[in-house]
Tab-separated table of N, CA, C and O in Angstrom:
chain	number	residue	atom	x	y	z
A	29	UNK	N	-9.004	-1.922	-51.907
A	29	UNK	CA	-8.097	-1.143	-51.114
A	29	UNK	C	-8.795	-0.759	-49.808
A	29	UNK	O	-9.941	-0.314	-49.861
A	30	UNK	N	-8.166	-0.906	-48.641
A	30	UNK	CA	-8.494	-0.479	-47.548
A	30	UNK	C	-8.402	1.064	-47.263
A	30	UNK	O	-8.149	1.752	-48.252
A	31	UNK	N	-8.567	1.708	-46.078
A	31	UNK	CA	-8.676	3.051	-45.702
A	31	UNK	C	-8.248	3.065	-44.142
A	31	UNK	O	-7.999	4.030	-43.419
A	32	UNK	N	-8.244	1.682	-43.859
A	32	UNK	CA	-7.005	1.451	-42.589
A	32	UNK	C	-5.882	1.845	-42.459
A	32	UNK	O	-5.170	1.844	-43.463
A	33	UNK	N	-5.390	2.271	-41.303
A	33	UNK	CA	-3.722	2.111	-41.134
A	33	UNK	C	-3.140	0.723	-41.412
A	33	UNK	O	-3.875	-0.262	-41.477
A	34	UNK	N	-1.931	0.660	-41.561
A	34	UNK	CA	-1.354	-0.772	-41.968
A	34	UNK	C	-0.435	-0.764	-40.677
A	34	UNK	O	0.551	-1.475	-40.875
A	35	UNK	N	-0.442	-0.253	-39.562
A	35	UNK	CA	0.584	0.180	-38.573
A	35	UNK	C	-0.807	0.138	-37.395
A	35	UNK	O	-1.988	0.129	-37.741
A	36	UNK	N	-0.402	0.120	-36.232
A	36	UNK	CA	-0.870	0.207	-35.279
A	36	UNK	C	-0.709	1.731	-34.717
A	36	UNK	O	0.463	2.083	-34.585
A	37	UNK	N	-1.596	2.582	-34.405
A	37	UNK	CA	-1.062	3.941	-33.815
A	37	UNK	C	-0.520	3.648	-32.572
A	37	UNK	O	-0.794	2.618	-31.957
A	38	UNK	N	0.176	4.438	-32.207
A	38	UNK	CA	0.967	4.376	-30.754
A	38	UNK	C	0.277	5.291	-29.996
A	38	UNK	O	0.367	6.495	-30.234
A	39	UNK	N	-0.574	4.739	-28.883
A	39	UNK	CA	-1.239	5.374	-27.798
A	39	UNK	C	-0.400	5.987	-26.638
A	39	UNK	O	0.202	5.534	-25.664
A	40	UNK	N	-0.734	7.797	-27.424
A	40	UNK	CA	0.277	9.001	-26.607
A	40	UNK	C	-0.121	8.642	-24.577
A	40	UNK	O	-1.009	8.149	-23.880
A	41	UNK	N	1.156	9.258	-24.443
A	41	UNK	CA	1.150	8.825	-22.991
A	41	UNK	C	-0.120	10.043	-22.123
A	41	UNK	O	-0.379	11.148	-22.598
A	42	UNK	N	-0.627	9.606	-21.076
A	42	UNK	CA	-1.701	10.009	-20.662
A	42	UNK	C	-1.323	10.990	-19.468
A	42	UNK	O	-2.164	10.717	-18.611
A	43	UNK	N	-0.506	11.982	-18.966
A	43	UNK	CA	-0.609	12.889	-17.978
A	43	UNK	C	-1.445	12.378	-17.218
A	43	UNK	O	-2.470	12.125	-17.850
A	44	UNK	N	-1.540	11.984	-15.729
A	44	UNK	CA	-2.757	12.493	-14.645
A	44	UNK	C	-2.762	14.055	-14.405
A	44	UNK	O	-1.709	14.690	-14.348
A	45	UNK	N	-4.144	14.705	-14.252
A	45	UNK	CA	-4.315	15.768	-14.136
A	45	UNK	C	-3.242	16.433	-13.534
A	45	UNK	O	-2.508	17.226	-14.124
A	46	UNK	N	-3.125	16.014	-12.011
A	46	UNK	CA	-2.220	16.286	-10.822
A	46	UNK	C	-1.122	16.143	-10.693
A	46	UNK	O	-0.464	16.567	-9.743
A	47	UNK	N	-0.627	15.386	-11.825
A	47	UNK	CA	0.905	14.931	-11.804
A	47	UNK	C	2.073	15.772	-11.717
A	47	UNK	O	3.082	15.357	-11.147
A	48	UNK	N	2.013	17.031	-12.285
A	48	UNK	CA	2.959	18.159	-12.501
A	48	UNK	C	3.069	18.654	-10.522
A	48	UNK	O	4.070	18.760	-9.814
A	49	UNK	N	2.350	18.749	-10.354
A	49	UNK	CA	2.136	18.807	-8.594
A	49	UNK	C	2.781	17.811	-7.868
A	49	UNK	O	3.769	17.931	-7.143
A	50	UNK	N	2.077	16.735	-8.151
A	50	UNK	CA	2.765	15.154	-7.409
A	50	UNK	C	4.340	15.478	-7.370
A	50	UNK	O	5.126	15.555	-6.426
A	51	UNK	N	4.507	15.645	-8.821
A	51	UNK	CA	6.455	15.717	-9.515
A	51	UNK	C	6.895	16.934	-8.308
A	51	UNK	O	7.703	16.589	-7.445
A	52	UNK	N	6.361	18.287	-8.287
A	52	UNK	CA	7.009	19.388	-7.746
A	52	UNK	C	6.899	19.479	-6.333
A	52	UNK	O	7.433	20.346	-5.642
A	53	UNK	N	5.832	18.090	-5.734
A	53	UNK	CA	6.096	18.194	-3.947
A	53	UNK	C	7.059	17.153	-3.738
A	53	UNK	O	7.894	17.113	-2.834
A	54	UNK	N	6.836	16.145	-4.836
A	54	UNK	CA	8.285	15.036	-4.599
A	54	UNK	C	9.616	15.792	-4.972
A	54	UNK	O	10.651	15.250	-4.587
A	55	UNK	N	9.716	16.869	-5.610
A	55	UNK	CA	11.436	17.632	-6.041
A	55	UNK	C	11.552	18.179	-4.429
A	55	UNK	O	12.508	17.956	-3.686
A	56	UNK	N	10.200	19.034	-4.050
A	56	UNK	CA	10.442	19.396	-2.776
A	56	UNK	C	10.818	19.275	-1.433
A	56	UNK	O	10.964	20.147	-0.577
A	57	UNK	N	11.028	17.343	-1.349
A	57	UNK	CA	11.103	16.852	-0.363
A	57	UNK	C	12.387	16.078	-0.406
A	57	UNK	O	12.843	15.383	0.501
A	58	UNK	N	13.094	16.377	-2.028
A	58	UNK	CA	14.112	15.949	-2.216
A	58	UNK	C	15.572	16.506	-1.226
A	58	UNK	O	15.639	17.637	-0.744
A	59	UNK	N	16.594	15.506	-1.082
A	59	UNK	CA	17.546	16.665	-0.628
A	59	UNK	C	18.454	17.696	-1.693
A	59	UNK	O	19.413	18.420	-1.426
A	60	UNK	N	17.875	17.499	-2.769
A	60	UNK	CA	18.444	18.471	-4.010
A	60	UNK	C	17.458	19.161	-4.435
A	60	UNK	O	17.341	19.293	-5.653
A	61	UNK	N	16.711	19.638	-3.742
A	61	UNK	CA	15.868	20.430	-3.544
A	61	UNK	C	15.999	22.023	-4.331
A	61	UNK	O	15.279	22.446	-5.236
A	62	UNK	N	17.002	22.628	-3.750
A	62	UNK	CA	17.493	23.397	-4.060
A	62	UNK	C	18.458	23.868	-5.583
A	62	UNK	O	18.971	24.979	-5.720
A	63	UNK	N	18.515	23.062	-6.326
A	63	UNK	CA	18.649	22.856	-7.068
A	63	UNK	C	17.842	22.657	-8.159
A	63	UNK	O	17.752	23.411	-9.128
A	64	UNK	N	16.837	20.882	-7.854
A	64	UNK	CA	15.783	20.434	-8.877
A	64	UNK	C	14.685	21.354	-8.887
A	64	UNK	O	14.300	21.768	-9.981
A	65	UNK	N	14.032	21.798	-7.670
A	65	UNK	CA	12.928	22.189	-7.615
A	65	UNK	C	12.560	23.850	-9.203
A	65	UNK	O	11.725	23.947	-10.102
A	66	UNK	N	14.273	25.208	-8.506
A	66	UNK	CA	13.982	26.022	-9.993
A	66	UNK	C	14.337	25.223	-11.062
A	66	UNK	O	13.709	25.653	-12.030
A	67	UNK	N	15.191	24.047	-11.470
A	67	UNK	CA	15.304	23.959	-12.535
A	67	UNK	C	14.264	23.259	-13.451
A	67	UNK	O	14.254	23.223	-14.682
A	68	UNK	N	13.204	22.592	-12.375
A	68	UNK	CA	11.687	21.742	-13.073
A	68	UNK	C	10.873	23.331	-13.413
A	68	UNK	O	10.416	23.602	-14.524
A	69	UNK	N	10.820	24.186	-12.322
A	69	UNK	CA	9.752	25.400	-12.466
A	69	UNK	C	10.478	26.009	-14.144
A	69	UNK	O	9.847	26.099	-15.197
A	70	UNK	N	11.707	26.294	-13.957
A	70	UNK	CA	12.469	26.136	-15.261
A	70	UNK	C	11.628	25.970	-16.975
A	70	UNK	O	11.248	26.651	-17.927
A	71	UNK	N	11.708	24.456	-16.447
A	71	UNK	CA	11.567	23.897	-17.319
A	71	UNK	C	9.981	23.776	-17.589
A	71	UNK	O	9.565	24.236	-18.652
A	72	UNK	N	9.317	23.343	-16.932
A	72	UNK	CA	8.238	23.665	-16.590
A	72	UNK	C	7.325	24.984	-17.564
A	72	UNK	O	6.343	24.827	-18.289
A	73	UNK	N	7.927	26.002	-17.307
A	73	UNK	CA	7.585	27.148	-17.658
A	73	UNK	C	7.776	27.178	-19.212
A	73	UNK	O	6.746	27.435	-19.836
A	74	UNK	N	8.825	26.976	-19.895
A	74	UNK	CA	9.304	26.859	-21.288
A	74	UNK	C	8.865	26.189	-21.809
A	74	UNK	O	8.955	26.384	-23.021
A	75	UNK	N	8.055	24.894	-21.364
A	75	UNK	CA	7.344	23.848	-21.933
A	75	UNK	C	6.074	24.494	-22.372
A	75	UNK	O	5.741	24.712	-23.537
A	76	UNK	N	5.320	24.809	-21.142
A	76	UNK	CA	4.147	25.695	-20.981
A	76	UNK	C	4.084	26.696	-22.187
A	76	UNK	O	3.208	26.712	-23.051
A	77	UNK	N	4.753	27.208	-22.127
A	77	UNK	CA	4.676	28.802	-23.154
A	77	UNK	C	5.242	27.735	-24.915
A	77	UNK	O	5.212	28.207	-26.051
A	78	UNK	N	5.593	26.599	-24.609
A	78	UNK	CA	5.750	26.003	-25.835
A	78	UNK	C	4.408	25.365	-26.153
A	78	UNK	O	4.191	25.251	-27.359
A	79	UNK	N	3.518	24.951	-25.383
A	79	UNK	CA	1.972	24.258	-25.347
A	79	UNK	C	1.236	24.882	-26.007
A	79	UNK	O	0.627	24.394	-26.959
A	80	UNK	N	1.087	26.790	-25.417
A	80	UNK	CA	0.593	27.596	-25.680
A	80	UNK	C	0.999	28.028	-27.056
A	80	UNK	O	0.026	28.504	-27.641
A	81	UNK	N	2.122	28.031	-27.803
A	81	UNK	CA	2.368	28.588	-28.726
A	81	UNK	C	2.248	27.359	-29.850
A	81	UNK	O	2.584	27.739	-30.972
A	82	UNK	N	1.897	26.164	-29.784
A	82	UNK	CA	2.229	24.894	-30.868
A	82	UNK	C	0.435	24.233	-30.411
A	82	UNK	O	-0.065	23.552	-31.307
A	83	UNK	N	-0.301	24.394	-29.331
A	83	UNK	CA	-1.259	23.843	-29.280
A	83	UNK	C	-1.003	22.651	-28.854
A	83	UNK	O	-1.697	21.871	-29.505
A	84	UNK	N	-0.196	21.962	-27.899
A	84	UNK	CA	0.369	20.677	-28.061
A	84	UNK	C	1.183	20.802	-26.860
A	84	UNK	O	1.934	21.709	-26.500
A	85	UNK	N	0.749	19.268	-26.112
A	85	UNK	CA	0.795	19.225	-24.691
A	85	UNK	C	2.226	18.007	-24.646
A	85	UNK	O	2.584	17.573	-23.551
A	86	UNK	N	2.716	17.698	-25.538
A	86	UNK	CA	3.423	16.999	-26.011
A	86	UNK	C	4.854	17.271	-24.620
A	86	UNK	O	5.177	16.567	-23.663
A	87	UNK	N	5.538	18.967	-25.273
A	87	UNK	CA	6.614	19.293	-24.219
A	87	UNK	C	6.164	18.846	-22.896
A	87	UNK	O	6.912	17.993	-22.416
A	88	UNK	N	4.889	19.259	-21.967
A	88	UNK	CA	4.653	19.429	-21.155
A	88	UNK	C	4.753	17.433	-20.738
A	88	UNK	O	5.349	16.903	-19.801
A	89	UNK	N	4.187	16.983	-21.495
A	89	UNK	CA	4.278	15.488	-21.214
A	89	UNK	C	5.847	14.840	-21.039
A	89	UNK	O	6.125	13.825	-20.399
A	90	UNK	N	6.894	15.813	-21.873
A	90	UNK	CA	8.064	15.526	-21.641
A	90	UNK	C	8.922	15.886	-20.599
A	90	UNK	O	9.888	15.214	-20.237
A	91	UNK	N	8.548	16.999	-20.097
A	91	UNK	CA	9.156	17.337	-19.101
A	91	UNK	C	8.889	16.599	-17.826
A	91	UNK	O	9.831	16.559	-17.034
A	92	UNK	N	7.629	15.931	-17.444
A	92	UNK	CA	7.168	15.302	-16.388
A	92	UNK	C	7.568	13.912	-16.394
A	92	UNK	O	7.684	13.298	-15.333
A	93	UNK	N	7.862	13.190	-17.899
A	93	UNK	CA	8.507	12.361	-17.538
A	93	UNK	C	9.945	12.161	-17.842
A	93	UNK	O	10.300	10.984	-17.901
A	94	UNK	N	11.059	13.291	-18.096
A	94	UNK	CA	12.039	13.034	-17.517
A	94	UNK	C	12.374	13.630	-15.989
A	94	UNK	O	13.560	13.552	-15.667
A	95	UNK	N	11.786	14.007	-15.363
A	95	UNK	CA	11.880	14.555	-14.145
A	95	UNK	C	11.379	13.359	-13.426
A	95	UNK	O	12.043	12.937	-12.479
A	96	UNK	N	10.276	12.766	-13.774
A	96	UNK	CA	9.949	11.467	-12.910
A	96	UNK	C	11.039	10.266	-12.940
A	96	UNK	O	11.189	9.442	-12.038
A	97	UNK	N	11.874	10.337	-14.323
A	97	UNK	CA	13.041	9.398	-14.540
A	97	UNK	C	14.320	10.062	-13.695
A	97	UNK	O	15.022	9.313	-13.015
A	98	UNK	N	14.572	11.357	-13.754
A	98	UNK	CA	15.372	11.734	-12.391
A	98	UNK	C	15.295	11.612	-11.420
A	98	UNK	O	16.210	11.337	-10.644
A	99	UNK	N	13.414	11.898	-11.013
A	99	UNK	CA	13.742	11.009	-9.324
A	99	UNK	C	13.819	9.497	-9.292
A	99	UNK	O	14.045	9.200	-8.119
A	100	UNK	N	13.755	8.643	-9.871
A	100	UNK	CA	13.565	7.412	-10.101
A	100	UNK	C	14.576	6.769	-9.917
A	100	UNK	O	14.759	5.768	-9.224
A	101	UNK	N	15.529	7.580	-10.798
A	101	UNK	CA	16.703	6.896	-10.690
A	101	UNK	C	18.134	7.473	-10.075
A	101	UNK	O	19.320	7.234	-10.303
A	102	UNK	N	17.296	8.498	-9.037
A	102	UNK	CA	18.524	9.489	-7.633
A	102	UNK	C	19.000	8.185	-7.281
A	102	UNK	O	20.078	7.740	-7.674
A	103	UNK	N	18.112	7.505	-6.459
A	103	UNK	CA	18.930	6.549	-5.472
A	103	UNK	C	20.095	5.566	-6.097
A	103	UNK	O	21.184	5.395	-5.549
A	104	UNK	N	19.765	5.064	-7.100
A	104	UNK	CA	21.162	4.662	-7.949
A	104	UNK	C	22.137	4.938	-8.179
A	104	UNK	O	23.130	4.215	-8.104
A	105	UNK	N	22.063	6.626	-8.685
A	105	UNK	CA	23.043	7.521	-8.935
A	105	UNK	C	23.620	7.578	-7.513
A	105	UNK	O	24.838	7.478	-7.365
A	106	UNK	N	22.854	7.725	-6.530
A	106	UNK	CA	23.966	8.238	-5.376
A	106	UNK	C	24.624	7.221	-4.616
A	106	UNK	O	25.515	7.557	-3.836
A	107	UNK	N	24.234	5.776	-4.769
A	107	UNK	CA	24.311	4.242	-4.889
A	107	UNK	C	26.048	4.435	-5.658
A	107	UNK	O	27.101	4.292	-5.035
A	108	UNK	N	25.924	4.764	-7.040
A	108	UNK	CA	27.052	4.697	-7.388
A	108	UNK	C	28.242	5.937	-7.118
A	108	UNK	O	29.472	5.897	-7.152
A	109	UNK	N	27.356	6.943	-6.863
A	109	UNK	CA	28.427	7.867	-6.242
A	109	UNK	C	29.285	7.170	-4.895
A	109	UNK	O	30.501	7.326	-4.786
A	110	UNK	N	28.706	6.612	-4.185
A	110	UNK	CA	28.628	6.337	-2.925
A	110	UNK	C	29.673	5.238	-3.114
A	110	UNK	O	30.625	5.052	-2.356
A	111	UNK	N	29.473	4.741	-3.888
A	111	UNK	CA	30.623	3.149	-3.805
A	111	UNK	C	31.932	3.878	-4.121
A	111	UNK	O	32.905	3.124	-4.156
A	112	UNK	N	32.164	5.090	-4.343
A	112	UNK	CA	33.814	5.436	-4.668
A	112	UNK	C	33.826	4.672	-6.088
A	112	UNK	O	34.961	4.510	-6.535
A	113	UNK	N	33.167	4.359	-6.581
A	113	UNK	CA	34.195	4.117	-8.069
A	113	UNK	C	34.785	4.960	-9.224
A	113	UNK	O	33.788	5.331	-9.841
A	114	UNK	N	35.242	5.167	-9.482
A	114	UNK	CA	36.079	6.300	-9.729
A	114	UNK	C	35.885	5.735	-12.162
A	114	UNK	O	36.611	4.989	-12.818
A	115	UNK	N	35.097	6.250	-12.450
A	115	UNK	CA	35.077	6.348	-14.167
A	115	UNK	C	35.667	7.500	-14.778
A	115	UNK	O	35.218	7.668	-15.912
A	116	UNK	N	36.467	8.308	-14.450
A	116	UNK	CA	36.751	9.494	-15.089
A	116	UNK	C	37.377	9.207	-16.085
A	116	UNK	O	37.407	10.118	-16.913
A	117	UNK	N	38.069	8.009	-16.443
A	117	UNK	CA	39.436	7.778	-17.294
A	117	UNK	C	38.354	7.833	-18.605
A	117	UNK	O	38.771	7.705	-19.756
């Protein structure tokens, strides 16, 4: 009998130190600015005090990358705002 995994672990995603910064001068320069910028500090904050209370940087890794998938994918969204197509039905 082995004492191996039979699975490969999945290598957790890696934060750059600076990234939470990078994310909050790119919300800042956004033109929804006003908007994204409290709702990342928001979020941001609730993650944080969730890190602190679970030991686990996990939230904090989540929040940075759906905020990086929001700016990522503005220009699309406003791409399709922009064409008038109308999905409400």
């Amino acid at each position: 009998m082995s004492a191996q995994p039979d699975h490969t672990p999945v290598t957790p995603f890696a934060l750059a130190p600076g990234a939470p910064a990078e994310l909050l001068a790119q919300l800042r320069t956004d033109r929804r600015a006003d908007r994204w910028v409290p709702a990342f500090e928001q979020e941001w904050a609730a993650a944080l005090e969730e890190s602190r209370r679970t030991f686990s940087l996990a939230a904090l890794y989540e929040v940075v990358q759906v905020w990086q998938g929001r700016i990522a994918s503005a220009p699309a969204v406003d791409a399709f705002l922009a064409s008038g197509y109308d999905d409400s039905e």
